[in-house]
Amino acid sequence: MASSSRTLSRLTGSARQLSVHGNAPAVNFTTTSCPSTIVARSRTRTTALPRQFTRSYADAPPTKKPRRIRNALKWTWRLTYLSLLAGVGAVIYDGYKDRHPEEQFVPDPDKKTLVILGTGWGSVALLKKLDTANYNVIVISPRNYFLFTPLLPSCTTGNIEHRSIMEPVRQILRHKKAAVKFYEAEATHIDVDKKVVRITDNSDIRGKVHETEVPYDMLVIGVGAENATFGIPGVREHSCFLKEIRDAQAIRTKIMDCVETAAFKDQAPEEVDRLLHMVVVGGGPTGVEFAGELRDFFDEDIQKLIPEIAPRFKVTLIEALPNVLPMFSKQLIEYTESTFKEEHINIMTKTMVKKVTDRTVEAEVTGPDGKKSTITIPYGLLVWATGNTIRPLVKDLMTQIPAQKDSRRGLAVNEYLVVQGARDIWAVGDCAVAGYAPTAQVASQEGAFLARLFNNMAKTETLEQRIRELSSTLNLQPGDTAAKAQEIEDLEKQLRRIKDVKPFHYSHQGSLAYIGSEKAVADVAWLNGNVASGGKLTYLFWRSAYLSMCFSTRNRVLVALDWIKAKVYGRDVSRE
C-alpha cells in the first residue's frame, strides 16, 4: 500500500501543476484496476495520461473464472469409463460362473418324483424358482432350449439371430442346487391310473430304445398349444406359422426367395407384384410386429440393394375383428393404424380367410354397411399368426378325465392350477384354461406360483414329519418334555404360516408391441391405472424392457450386439 500511496501523491501533484494555468480545463482523474492506463476526463475532451501516472498495484488480485463445465465433463467421462469397465467385468464374471458351475448333488431317491413336460415360459419359470433338492425332478421336452418368443418376429428379417434368443435347458438345469434329469423326447401319452408318461424320441438319429415310460408322483403339463387353422383349406399346406425357431428360419428363407425371384430377368410385372406382396393373417402383437419388421427390412435394406423392385413391395395385414391389437386401448389402436398407413401397410379388418392356395388367398370382407363380399388376394408369402388349438397329448388326457369333457380350449384348472378331476397333475401356460389370456406373461406367473407352492409343500412335509417324531417321543424321557413341547409349538406356528398359500392371481404388467419405423406402443399398468404411450421414446422403452426380460446375461449381450450390428452394417440378406 505504500507504493500505491506514493503513486497517488505524485499523480495529485502533477494534477496541481496542470491546474495552475488559467486556460487549462478542469480535469477529473479515474483510476481502474487495470495497471496499464489511467484516463483523465474533462468537460470537453478525454486525455490519456502517460504511463508514469499508471496505477502500479491492484488492491485485490483478479479472480479466475470457475471451470465448472470442464470439471463436469471430466467427471462424466470418468463415470462413463468406470461404468463400462464395471459392465464388462460383470459380463466376464457372469460368463465365468456359467462355465464353472458349482457341484450338484443327487437328490434322495426316496423323495417324490416331479415330472415337468415342456420347456416354455411356464415350465422354465417353475424350474427357475423351484428348490430341486426337495424332489427328483425330470424335465421332458422335444426341444432342448427355452425360446424368448417376443423377439421371434425380429429373427424373420435378420434383425436378431435366432440363437441369441435361445437358452439351452441343460445350461439352466446345471445351475440348480440338486441334479435334474432331462430327456429330449415328446410325451405321447399320460396314463392317469398308472401315473406314467410315455415318451418317444422323434429326432433324426435314434438309438435302439426310442420309446419308454417315465413314472411320476407329481406331474406338471406345460406343453403349450399348436397353431389353429380353423379348418380352412390350404392353410397348413401353403402358409408359414410363427411359433418356433424353425418357423422364423423358414420365413426368412422364403422372403429372400420371393425377392430374388422377383428380380429375375424378364419377370412379368404382375408376377413381380405377386411375389413382393406379403400377407399377414392375425392382428395381434405377433402379426403387427412381424408386419412392422418386414416393412423396415425392405425400406432400410432391400431398397438400397435392389432399388428397381423396392417400390413394388407391399404388406397386407388381415384381421377378422374390427381392429388390430384388441388388448390395447383405443388411443393406441388408432395410433397403430395411422402409423401403418404412413408406412404403406394395408390393414383389412372384418376380413375372414376362407381358402388358401399356393398363390392366392380367398377372403370374405364385411363392408361398413354390413354387406359381405369375396375377394382374391395374390401373395408371395403368407404368414399365419392367429389362433391356438390344443395338442394331441392334451386332447388324449382330457378323454381320460370325465370332468374335462366340456372343456374345449385346454385343461381346465382350479385356483391352484390343479387339473380338474385329476390328482397330482397341474397345468400351466397355453394348454391350461385358468380364465386368463394365453400369453407368455400369464404362463410365467403361473410357473412362478407353482414353484412357491411346491417349495411350501416340501417344507410342510418336512415340518409335519418332525412334529410327528417329537410327538411320538414326548413324555417318554424325563427332563426334556418342556423343550420338546416348545419346539412342537414353534413348528406348528411355522407350519400354519407355510400352509397359508393364497390361490393364483394374475397381475397384468402391461402390453408392448413394435409397429415399425422405430416406433412402438405400450399399455403399462401403473398404480391403479394404465399408462398408454406410443412413438420413438416408447420404442426405446420396448427395447430396454425386452432386453431386461431376456433369460440370461448371455442372451442380453447377444441381442444387444445383434441390434448394433444390424444398425451399423444392415440386415443380412443372404439366403440360407
Coordinates of C-alpha atoms in Angstrom, one line a residue:
M1 CA 0.0 0.0 0.0
A2 CA 3.0 2.4 0.5
S3 CA 3.9 2.3 -3.2
S4 CA 0.2 2.9 -4.1
S5 CA 0.1 6.0 -1.8
R6 CA 3.3 7.4 -3.3
T7 CA 1.9 6.9 -6.8
L8 CA -1.3 8.7 -5.9
S9 CA 0.7 11.6 -4.3
R10 CA 2.7 12.1 -7.5
L11 CA -0.4 11.9 -9.5
T12 CA -2.1 14.6 -7.3
G13 CA 1.0 16.8 -7.5
S14 CA 1.0 16.6 -11.3
A15 CA -2.6 17.5 -11.3
R16 CA -2.0 20.7 -9.3
Q17 CA 0.7 21.7 -11.8
L18 CA -1.7 21.3 -14.6
S19 CA -4.4 23.4 -13.0
V20 CA -2.0 26.4 -12.5
H21 CA -2.7 27.6 -16.0
G22 CA -5.9 29.6 -16.1
N23 CA -6.8 28.4 -19.6
A24 CA -6.4 24.8 -18.7
P25 CA -9.7 22.9 -18.3
A26 CA -10.8 21.2 -15.2
V27 CA -9.7 17.6 -15.1
N28 CA -11.1 14.6 -13.3
F29 CA -8.9 11.5 -12.8
T30 CA -10.3 8.0 -12.8
T31 CA -8.3 5.0 -11.6
T32 CA -9.1 1.5 -12.7
S33 CA -8.0 -1.9 -11.6
C34 CA -6.1 -2.4 -14.9
P35 CA -2.5 -1.4 -14.2
S36 CA -1.7 -0.2 -17.7
T37 CA -3.6 3.1 -18.2
I38 CA -5.2 6.0 -16.3
V39 CA -7.7 8.2 -18.2
A40 CA -8.2 11.9 -17.5
R41 CA -11.7 13.1 -18.4
S42 CA -12.5 16.9 -18.9
R43 CA -15.7 18.6 -19.7
T44 CA -14.7 18.9 -23.4
R45 CA -12.3 16.0 -24.1
T46 CA -10.7 12.9 -22.7
T47 CA -7.0 12.8 -22.3
A48 CA -4.8 9.7 -21.9
L49 CA -2.1 10.2 -19.3
P50 CA 1.4 8.9 -19.7
R51 CA 2.4 5.5 -18.3
Q52 CA 4.1 7.2 -15.3
F53 CA 0.7 8.0 -13.9
T54 CA -0.5 4.4 -14.2
R55 CA -1.5 2.7 -11.0
S56 CA 1.1 0.0 -10.3
Y57 CA -0.8 -2.1 -7.7
A58 CA -4.2 -3.6 -7.5
D59 CA -5.9 -3.8 -4.2
A60 CA -7.1 -7.5 -4.9
P61 CA -5.7 -10.0 -7.4
P62 CA -8.1 -10.8 -10.3
T63 CA -10.2 -14.0 -9.7
K64 CA -10.2 -16.8 -12.2
K65 CA -13.5 -17.9 -13.7
P66 CA -14.7 -21.2 -12.3
R67 CA -14.2 -24.2 -14.7
R68 CA -17.5 -25.9 -13.8
I69 CA -18.2 -27.2 -17.3
R70 CA -14.7 -28.7 -17.7
N71 CA -15.0 -30.3 -14.3
A72 CA -18.4 -31.7 -15.1
L73 CA -17.2 -33.2 -18.4
K74 CA -14.2 -34.6 -16.7
W75 CA -16.3 -36.4 -14.1
T76 CA -18.8 -37.5 -16.6
W77 CA -16.1 -39.2 -18.7
R78 CA -14.6 -40.8 -15.6
L79 CA -18.0 -42.2 -14.5
T80 CA -18.6 -43.4 -18.1
Y81 CA -15.5 -45.4 -18.5
L82 CA -15.7 -46.7 -14.9
S83 CA -19.3 -47.9 -15.7
L84 CA -18.1 -49.5 -18.9
L85 CA -15.3 -51.3 -17.0
A86 CA -17.8 -52.4 -14.4
G87 CA -20.2 -53.7 -17.0
V88 CA -17.5 -55.6 -18.9
G89 CA -16.3 -57.1 -15.6
A90 CA -19.8 -58.2 -14.7
V91 CA -20.3 -59.8 -18.1
I92 CA -17.0 -61.6 -17.8
Y93 CA -17.8 -62.8 -14.2
D94 CA -21.2 -64.0 -15.3
G95 CA -19.7 -65.9 -18.2
Y96 CA -17.1 -67.5 -15.8
K97 CA -19.9 -68.6 -13.5
D98 CA -21.8 -70.1 -16.4
R99 CA -18.7 -72.0 -17.5
H100 CA -17.7 -73.1 -14.0
P101 CA -20.9 -74.1 -12.1
E102 CA -20.9 -75.5 -8.6
E103 CA -21.0 -79.2 -8.0
Q104 CA -24.5 -80.6 -7.8
F105 CA -25.7 -83.4 -5.5
V106 CA -28.0 -86.3 -6.4
P107 CA -31.3 -85.9 -4.6
D108 CA -32.6 -88.6 -2.3
P109 CA -34.2 -91.3 -4.4
D110 CA -36.9 -91.8 -1.8
K111 CA -38.3 -88.3 -2.4
K112 CA -41.2 -87.7 -4.8
T113 CA -40.6 -87.7 -8.5
L114 CA -41.7 -84.4 -10.1
V115 CA -42.0 -84.7 -13.9
I116 CA -42.3 -81.4 -15.9
L117 CA -43.4 -81.6 -19.6
G118 CA -42.2 -78.7 -21.8
T119 CA -39.6 -76.0 -21.8
G120 CA -41.8 -73.0 -22.5
W121 CA -42.5 -69.9 -20.3
G122 CA -44.4 -71.7 -17.6
S123 CA -42.1 -74.7 -17.2
V124 CA -38.9 -72.6 -17.2
A125 CA -40.3 -70.1 -14.7
L126 CA -41.1 -73.1 -12.5
L127 CA -37.6 -74.5 -12.9
K128 CA -36.0 -71.2 -12.2
K129 CA -37.5 -70.8 -8.7
L130 CA -38.0 -74.5 -7.7
D131 CA -35.8 -75.9 -5.0
T132 CA -34.8 -79.1 -6.8
A133 CA -33.3 -80.5 -3.6
N134 CA -36.9 -81.3 -2.4
Y135 CA -37.8 -83.6 -5.4
N136 CA -36.4 -85.9 -8.0
V137 CA -37.1 -83.6 -10.9
I138 CA -37.3 -84.9 -14.5
V139 CA -37.8 -82.5 -17.5
I140 CA -39.2 -83.9 -20.8
S141 CA -39.4 -81.8 -24.0
P142 CA -38.8 -82.2 -27.7
R143 CA -36.7 -79.1 -27.8
N144 CA -33.6 -78.7 -25.5
Y145 CA -33.8 -74.9 -25.2
F146 CA -36.0 -72.1 -24.0
L147 CA -37.2 -69.6 -26.6
F148 CA -37.8 -65.9 -25.9
T149 CA -40.8 -65.7 -28.2
P150 CA -41.5 -61.9 -28.0
L151 CA -38.4 -61.3 -30.2
L152 CA -39.2 -64.0 -32.7
P153 CA -40.6 -61.7 -35.4
S154 CA -37.2 -59.9 -35.4
C155 CA -35.5 -63.2 -36.4
T156 CA -37.5 -63.4 -39.6
T157 CA -35.8 -60.4 -41.1
G158 CA -32.3 -60.9 -39.7
N159 CA -32.5 -58.1 -37.2
I160 CA -31.7 -60.6 -34.5
E161 CA -30.0 -64.0 -35.0
H162 CA -32.2 -66.9 -33.7
R163 CA -29.5 -68.3 -31.3
S164 CA -29.4 -65.0 -29.5
I165 CA -32.9 -65.6 -28.1
M166 CA -32.4 -69.3 -27.2
E167 CA -31.2 -70.5 -23.8
P168 CA -30.1 -74.2 -23.5
V169 CA -32.2 -76.1 -21.0
R170 CA -29.2 -78.1 -19.8
Q171 CA -27.4 -74.8 -19.0
I172 CA -30.4 -73.8 -16.9
L173 CA -30.6 -77.1 -15.1
R174 CA -26.8 -77.2 -14.4
H175 CA -27.1 -74.2 -12.1
K176 CA -29.7 -75.8 -9.8
K177 CA -28.7 -77.0 -6.4
A178 CA -29.6 -80.6 -7.0
A179 CA -29.2 -82.5 -10.2
V180 CA -32.1 -82.6 -12.7
K181 CA -32.6 -85.2 -15.4
F182 CA -33.6 -84.0 -18.9
Y183 CA -34.9 -86.2 -21.8
E184 CA -35.2 -84.7 -25.3
A185 CA -38.4 -86.5 -26.2
E186 CA -42.0 -85.9 -26.9
A187 CA -44.6 -87.1 -24.5
T188 CA -47.2 -89.1 -26.4
H189 CA -49.5 -90.5 -23.7
I190 CA -50.2 -89.9 -20.0
D191 CA -51.7 -92.9 -18.0
V192 CA -53.5 -91.2 -15.1
D193 CA -54.2 -94.5 -13.3
K194 CA -50.7 -95.9 -13.5
K195 CA -49.1 -92.4 -13.1
V196 CA -46.7 -92.9 -16.0
V197 CA -45.8 -90.8 -19.1
R198 CA -44.9 -92.5 -22.4
I199 CA -42.2 -90.6 -24.3
T200 CA -40.8 -91.0 -27.8
D201 CA -37.5 -89.9 -29.4
N202 CA -38.5 -88.2 -32.6
S203 CA -35.0 -86.9 -33.5
D204 CA -33.4 -87.8 -36.8
I205 CA -30.9 -90.1 -35.1
R206 CA -32.5 -92.8 -32.9
G207 CA -31.0 -95.4 -30.7
K208 CA -32.2 -99.0 -30.2
V209 CA -34.5 -97.7 -27.5
H210 CA -36.6 -94.7 -28.7
E211 CA -39.7 -95.2 -26.7
T212 CA -40.1 -95.7 -23.0
E213 CA -42.2 -94.8 -19.9
V214 CA -41.4 -92.4 -17.1
P215 CA -43.2 -92.8 -13.7
Y216 CA -44.2 -89.8 -11.7
D217 CA -45.6 -88.8 -8.3
M218 CA -46.4 -85.2 -9.4
L219 CA -46.9 -84.0 -13.0
V220 CA -46.8 -80.5 -14.4
I221 CA -48.0 -80.1 -18.0
G222 CA -46.6 -77.1 -19.8
V223 CA -46.6 -78.3 -23.5
G224 CA -48.2 -75.2 -24.9
A225 CA -50.6 -75.2 -27.9
E226 CA -50.5 -75.7 -31.6
N227 CA -51.4 -73.3 -34.4
A228 CA -55.1 -73.2 -35.2
T229 CA -56.1 -73.3 -38.8
F230 CA -59.9 -73.3 -38.0
G231 CA -60.4 -76.0 -40.7
I232 CA -59.7 -73.6 -43.5
P233 CA -58.5 -75.4 -46.6
G234 CA -54.9 -74.9 -47.7
V235 CA -53.6 -73.0 -44.6
R236 CA -51.4 -75.7 -43.2
E237 CA -50.1 -76.6 -46.7
H238 CA -49.3 -73.1 -48.1
S239 CA -48.8 -70.7 -45.2
C240 CA -45.9 -70.2 -42.7
F241 CA -46.5 -70.1 -39.0
L242 CA -44.6 -68.0 -36.4
K243 CA -44.3 -70.0 -33.2
E244 CA -41.0 -71.8 -33.3
I245 CA -37.4 -71.1 -34.4
R246 CA -37.8 -73.3 -37.5
D247 CA -40.8 -71.1 -38.5
A248 CA -38.8 -67.9 -38.3
Q249 CA -36.0 -69.6 -40.4
A250 CA -38.5 -70.8 -43.0
I251 CA -40.0 -67.3 -43.3
R252 CA -36.6 -65.7 -43.6
T253 CA -35.6 -68.1 -46.4
K254 CA -39.0 -67.6 -48.2
I255 CA -38.7 -63.7 -48.1
M256 CA -35.4 -63.8 -49.9
D257 CA -36.8 -66.4 -52.3
C258 CA -39.5 -64.0 -53.2
V259 CA -37.1 -61.1 -53.6
E260 CA -34.6 -62.9 -55.8
T261 CA -37.3 -64.5 -57.9
A262 CA -38.9 -61.0 -58.4
A263 CA -35.5 -59.7 -59.5
F264 CA -35.1 -62.5 -62.1
K265 CA -34.6 -61.4 -65.7
D266 CA -37.7 -60.8 -67.8
Q267 CA -40.1 -61.4 -64.9
A268 CA -43.6 -60.2 -65.8
P269 CA -44.7 -57.0 -63.8
E270 CA -47.8 -58.7 -62.5
E271 CA -45.7 -61.6 -61.3
V272 CA -43.3 -59.2 -59.5
D273 CA -46.3 -57.6 -57.8
R274 CA -47.5 -61.0 -56.6
L275 CA -44.1 -62.2 -55.4
L276 CA -43.5 -58.9 -53.4
H277 CA -46.9 -59.0 -51.8
M278 CA -46.5 -60.2 -48.2
V279 CA -49.8 -61.1 -46.4
V280 CA -50.0 -61.5 -42.7
V281 CA -53.1 -63.1 -41.1
G282 CA -53.7 -62.0 -37.5
G283 CA -53.8 -58.6 -36.0
G284 CA -52.4 -59.5 -32.6
P285 CA -49.0 -58.4 -31.3
T286 CA -47.2 -61.2 -33.3
G287 CA -48.8 -60.2 -36.6
V288 CA -48.4 -56.5 -36.1
E289 CA -44.7 -56.8 -35.0
F290 CA -43.9 -59.0 -38.0
A291 CA -45.6 -56.6 -40.4
G292 CA -43.6 -53.7 -39.0
E293 CA -40.3 -55.7 -39.1
L294 CA -41.0 -56.7 -42.7
R295 CA -41.6 -53.1 -43.8
D296 CA -38.4 -51.9 -42.0
F297 CA -36.4 -54.7 -43.8
F298 CA -37.5 -53.5 -47.2
D299 CA -37.2 -49.8 -46.5
E300 CA -33.8 -49.9 -44.9
D301 CA -32.1 -52.8 -46.7
I302 CA -33.8 -54.2 -49.8
Q303 CA -34.5 -50.7 -51.2
K304 CA -30.8 -49.9 -51.1
L305 CA -29.6 -53.2 -52.6
I306 CA -32.3 -53.8 -55.2
P307 CA -33.9 -50.4 -55.8
E308 CA -35.6 -51.4 -59.1
I309 CA -38.1 -53.7 -57.4
A310 CA -38.4 -52.0 -54.0
P311 CA -41.4 -49.7 -55.0
R312 CA -43.5 -52.7 -55.8
F313 CA -43.2 -54.2 -52.3
K314 CA -46.5 -54.4 -50.3
V315 CA -47.6 -55.6 -46.9
T316 CA -51.2 -56.5 -46.1
L317 CA -52.5 -57.3 -42.6
I318 CA -55.8 -59.3 -42.4
E319 CA -57.8 -59.3 -39.2
A320 CA -61.3 -60.8 -38.6
L321 CA -62.1 -58.4 -35.8
P322 CA -63.0 -54.7 -36.3
N323 CA -59.5 -53.5 -35.3
V324 CA -55.9 -54.7 -34.7
L325 CA -54.3 -55.1 -31.2
P326 CA -57.7 -55.6 -29.4
M327 CA -55.9 -55.9 -26.0
F328 CA -54.7 -52.3 -26.2
S329 CA -56.5 -49.1 -25.6
K330 CA -58.5 -47.3 -28.3
Q331 CA -56.0 -44.5 -28.4
L332 CA -53.1 -46.9 -29.2
I333 CA -55.1 -48.8 -31.7
E334 CA -55.8 -45.6 -33.6
Y335 CA -52.1 -44.6 -33.4
T336 CA -51.0 -48.0 -34.7
E337 CA -53.4 -47.8 -37.6
S338 CA -52.3 -44.3 -38.5
T339 CA -48.6 -45.4 -38.3
F340 CA -49.3 -48.4 -40.6
K341 CA -51.0 -46.0 -43.1
E342 CA -47.8 -43.8 -43.1
E343 CA -45.7 -46.9 -43.7
H344 CA -48.0 -48.1 -46.5
I345 CA -49.1 -51.2 -44.7
N346 CA -52.6 -52.1 -45.7
I347 CA -54.9 -53.2 -42.9
M348 CA -58.0 -55.2 -43.8
T349 CA -60.3 -55.6 -40.8
K350 CA -63.6 -57.5 -40.6
T351 CA -62.0 -59.9 -43.2
M352 CA -62.1 -63.7 -42.8
V353 CA -59.9 -66.0 -44.8
K354 CA -62.0 -68.8 -46.5
K355 CA -59.4 -70.6 -48.6
V356 CA -55.7 -70.6 -49.4
T357 CA -54.0 -71.8 -52.5
D358 CA -50.3 -71.7 -53.4
R359 CA -50.7 -68.3 -55.0
T360 CA -53.8 -66.6 -53.7
V361 CA -55.9 -66.0 -50.5
E362 CA -59.7 -66.0 -50.8
A363 CA -61.3 -63.9 -48.1
E364 CA -64.8 -62.6 -47.1
V365 CA -64.9 -58.9 -46.4
T366 CA -67.7 -57.3 -44.3
G367 CA -68.3 -53.7 -45.5
P368 CA -69.4 -50.7 -43.5
D369 CA -73.0 -51.4 -44.5
G370 CA -72.8 -55.0 -43.3
K371 CA -72.7 -56.5 -46.8
K372 CA -70.3 -59.3 -47.4
S373 CA -68.2 -59.8 -50.5
T374 CA -65.5 -62.2 -51.5
I375 CA -62.1 -61.1 -52.8
T376 CA -59.0 -62.8 -54.1
I377 CA -55.6 -61.6 -52.9
P378 CA -52.4 -62.8 -54.7
Y379 CA -49.4 -63.2 -52.5
G380 CA -45.8 -64.3 -52.5
L381 CA -45.5 -65.0 -48.7
L382 CA -48.4 -65.8 -46.4
V383 CA -47.8 -65.8 -42.6
W384 CA -50.4 -67.3 -40.3
A385 CA -50.2 -65.6 -36.9
T386 CA -53.5 -66.2 -35.3
G387 CA -55.2 -68.8 -33.1
N388 CA -54.2 -71.7 -30.8
T389 CA -55.5 -75.2 -30.5
I390 CA -54.8 -78.0 -28.1
R391 CA -52.1 -80.6 -28.7
P392 CA -52.9 -84.3 -29.2
L393 CA -51.3 -85.2 -25.8
V394 CA -53.7 -82.8 -24.0
K395 CA -56.6 -84.0 -26.0
D396 CA -55.8 -87.6 -25.2
L397 CA -55.5 -86.7 -21.5
M398 CA -58.9 -84.9 -21.5
T399 CA -60.6 -88.1 -22.7
Q400 CA -59.4 -89.9 -19.6
I401 CA -60.8 -87.4 -17.2
P402 CA -64.6 -87.2 -17.1
A403 CA -64.5 -83.7 -15.5
Q404 CA -62.8 -82.4 -18.7
K405 CA -65.4 -83.5 -21.2
D406 CA -66.9 -80.0 -21.5
S407 CA -63.6 -78.2 -21.8
R408 CA -62.8 -77.1 -25.4
R409 CA -59.7 -74.8 -25.1
G410 CA -57.5 -76.9 -22.9
L411 CA -57.1 -78.5 -19.4
A412 CA -59.5 -76.7 -17.0
V413 CA -57.7 -76.0 -13.7
N414 CA -58.7 -74.7 -10.3
E415 CA -57.4 -71.7 -8.4
Y416 CA -54.2 -73.7 -7.5
L417 CA -53.7 -74.7 -11.1
V418 CA -54.6 -78.4 -10.3
V419 CA -56.2 -80.1 -13.3
Q420 CA -59.9 -80.5 -12.5
G421 CA -60.9 -84.2 -12.0
A422 CA -57.2 -85.4 -11.6
R423 CA -54.9 -85.9 -8.7
D424 CA -51.2 -84.7 -8.5
I425 CA -51.5 -83.1 -12.0
W426 CA -51.0 -79.4 -12.6
A427 CA -51.1 -77.4 -15.9
V428 CA -49.6 -74.1 -16.9
G429 CA -49.4 -71.9 -20.0
D430 CA -51.4 -72.2 -23.2
C431 CA -52.5 -75.8 -22.5
A432 CA -54.3 -74.7 -19.3
V433 CA -57.7 -72.9 -19.0
A434 CA -57.3 -70.6 -16.0
G435 CA -59.5 -67.7 -17.0
Y436 CA -56.7 -65.6 -18.5
A437 CA -55.4 -64.9 -21.9
P438 CA -52.9 -67.4 -23.3
T439 CA -49.8 -65.1 -23.1
A440 CA -46.2 -65.6 -22.1
Q441 CA -46.8 -63.2 -19.1
V442 CA -49.6 -65.4 -17.7
A443 CA -47.6 -68.6 -18.2
S444 CA -44.5 -67.1 -16.5
Q445 CA -46.5 -66.1 -13.4
E446 CA -48.2 -69.5 -13.3
G447 CA -44.9 -71.2 -13.3
A448 CA -43.5 -69.0 -10.5
F449 CA -46.7 -69.7 -8.5
L450 CA -46.2 -73.4 -8.8
A451 CA -42.6 -73.1 -7.7
R452 CA -43.7 -71.4 -4.5
L453 CA -46.4 -73.9 -4.0
F454 CA -44.1 -76.9 -4.4
N455 CA -41.5 -75.4 -2.2
N456 CA -44.1 -74.8 0.5
M457 CA -45.4 -78.4 0.1
A458 CA -41.9 -79.8 0.6
K459 CA -41.4 -77.6 3.7
T460 CA -44.8 -78.7 5.0
E461 CA -43.9 -82.4 4.7
T462 CA -40.6 -81.8 6.5
L463 CA -42.2 -79.9 9.4
E464 CA -45.0 -82.4 9.7
Q465 CA -42.5 -85.3 9.8
R466 CA -40.5 -83.5 12.5
I467 CA -43.7 -82.8 14.6
R468 CA -44.7 -86.5 14.4
E469 CA -41.2 -87.5 15.6
L470 CA -41.3 -85.2 18.5
S471 CA -44.9 -86.1 19.4
S472 CA -44.0 -89.8 19.4
T473 CA -41.3 -89.4 22.0
L474 CA -43.0 -86.8 24.1
N475 CA -43.0 -87.6 27.9
L476 CA -41.1 -90.8 27.3
Q477 CA -37.9 -89.4 28.7
P478 CA -37.8 -87.3 31.8
G479 CA -36.4 -83.8 31.7
D480 CA -37.0 -82.9 28.0
T481 CA -40.7 -82.6 28.0
A482 CA -40.8 -78.8 28.2
A483 CA -38.2 -78.3 25.5
K484 CA -40.0 -80.7 23.1
A485 CA -43.3 -79.1 23.8
Q486 CA -41.9 -75.7 23.0
E487 CA -40.3 -77.0 19.8
I488 CA -43.6 -78.6 18.7
E489 CA -45.4 -75.3 19.3
D490 CA -42.8 -73.3 17.3
L491 CA -43.0 -75.8 14.4
E492 CA -46.8 -75.7 14.4
K493 CA -46.7 -71.9 14.1
Q494 CA -44.3 -72.1 11.2
L495 CA -46.4 -74.8 9.6
R496 CA -49.5 -72.6 9.8
R497 CA -47.6 -69.7 8.1
I498 CA -46.4 -72.0 5.3
K499 CA -49.8 -73.6 4.7
D500 CA -51.4 -70.2 4.2
V501 CA -50.8 -70.2 0.4
K502 CA -53.1 -67.8 -1.4
P503 CA -54.7 -69.0 -4.7
F504 CA -53.1 -68.0 -8.0
H505 CA -53.8 -64.4 -9.1
Y506 CA -52.6 -62.9 -12.3
S507 CA -51.1 -59.4 -12.1
H508 CA -51.1 -57.8 -15.5
Q509 CA -47.9 -55.8 -16.0
G510 CA -48.9 -54.3 -19.4
S511 CA -48.6 -55.0 -23.1
L512 CA -45.9 -53.9 -25.6
A513 CA -45.8 -54.1 -29.4
Y514 CA -43.4 -52.8 -32.1
I515 CA -45.2 -51.2 -35.1
G516 CA -42.3 -50.4 -37.4
S517 CA -40.2 -47.2 -38.2
E518 CA -38.6 -47.4 -34.8
K519 CA -42.0 -46.8 -33.1
A520 CA -43.7 -48.9 -30.5
V521 CA -46.9 -48.8 -28.4
A522 CA -47.1 -49.6 -24.7
D523 CA -50.1 -50.1 -22.4
V524 CA -48.4 -50.4 -19.0
A525 CA -50.0 -50.9 -15.6
W526 CA -49.2 -48.1 -13.2
L527 CA -50.5 -47.8 -9.7
N528 CA -54.3 -48.2 -10.0
G529 CA -54.5 -47.5 -13.7
N530 CA -52.7 -47.8 -17.1
V531 CA -50.3 -45.6 -18.9
A532 CA -50.7 -45.6 -22.7
S533 CA -47.9 -44.3 -24.9
G534 CA -46.6 -44.7 -28.4
G535 CA -43.7 -43.3 -30.6
K536 CA -39.9 -43.2 -30.7
L537 CA -39.4 -43.0 -26.9
T538 CA -41.8 -45.9 -26.4
Y539 CA -39.6 -47.8 -28.9
L540 CA -36.6 -47.3 -26.6
F541 CA -38.7 -48.5 -23.7
W542 CA -39.8 -51.5 -25.7
R543 CA -36.2 -52.5 -26.4
S544 CA -35.0 -51.9 -22.9
A545 CA -38.0 -53.9 -21.4
Y546 CA -37.4 -56.9 -23.7
L547 CA -33.7 -56.7 -23.1
S548 CA -34.2 -56.9 -19.4
M549 CA -36.7 -59.8 -19.8
C550 CA -34.2 -62.0 -21.6
F551 CA -33.4 -65.1 -19.6
S552 CA -29.7 -64.6 -19.0
T553 CA -26.9 -62.1 -19.3
R554 CA -25.6 -64.1 -22.3
N555 CA -29.0 -63.5 -24.1
R556 CA -28.9 -59.8 -23.3
V557 CA -25.4 -59.4 -24.6
L558 CA -26.1 -61.3 -27.8
V559 CA -29.4 -59.4 -28.6
A560 CA -27.7 -56.0 -27.9
L561 CA -24.8 -56.9 -30.2
D562 CA -27.3 -58.1 -32.9
W563 CA -29.1 -54.7 -32.7
I564 CA -25.9 -52.8 -33.0
K565 CA -24.7 -55.0 -35.9
A566 CA -27.9 -54.5 -37.8
K567 CA -27.9 -50.8 -37.3
V568 CA -24.2 -50.4 -38.4
Y569 CA -24.0 -52.9 -41.2
G570 CA -27.6 -53.6 -42.1
R571 CA -29.5 -56.9 -42.0
D572 CA -28.0 -60.0 -43.6
V573 CA -29.8 -60.6 -46.9
S574 CA -28.0 -63.9 -47.7
R575 CA -30.3 -66.8 -48.5
E576 CA -29.7 -69.8 -46.2

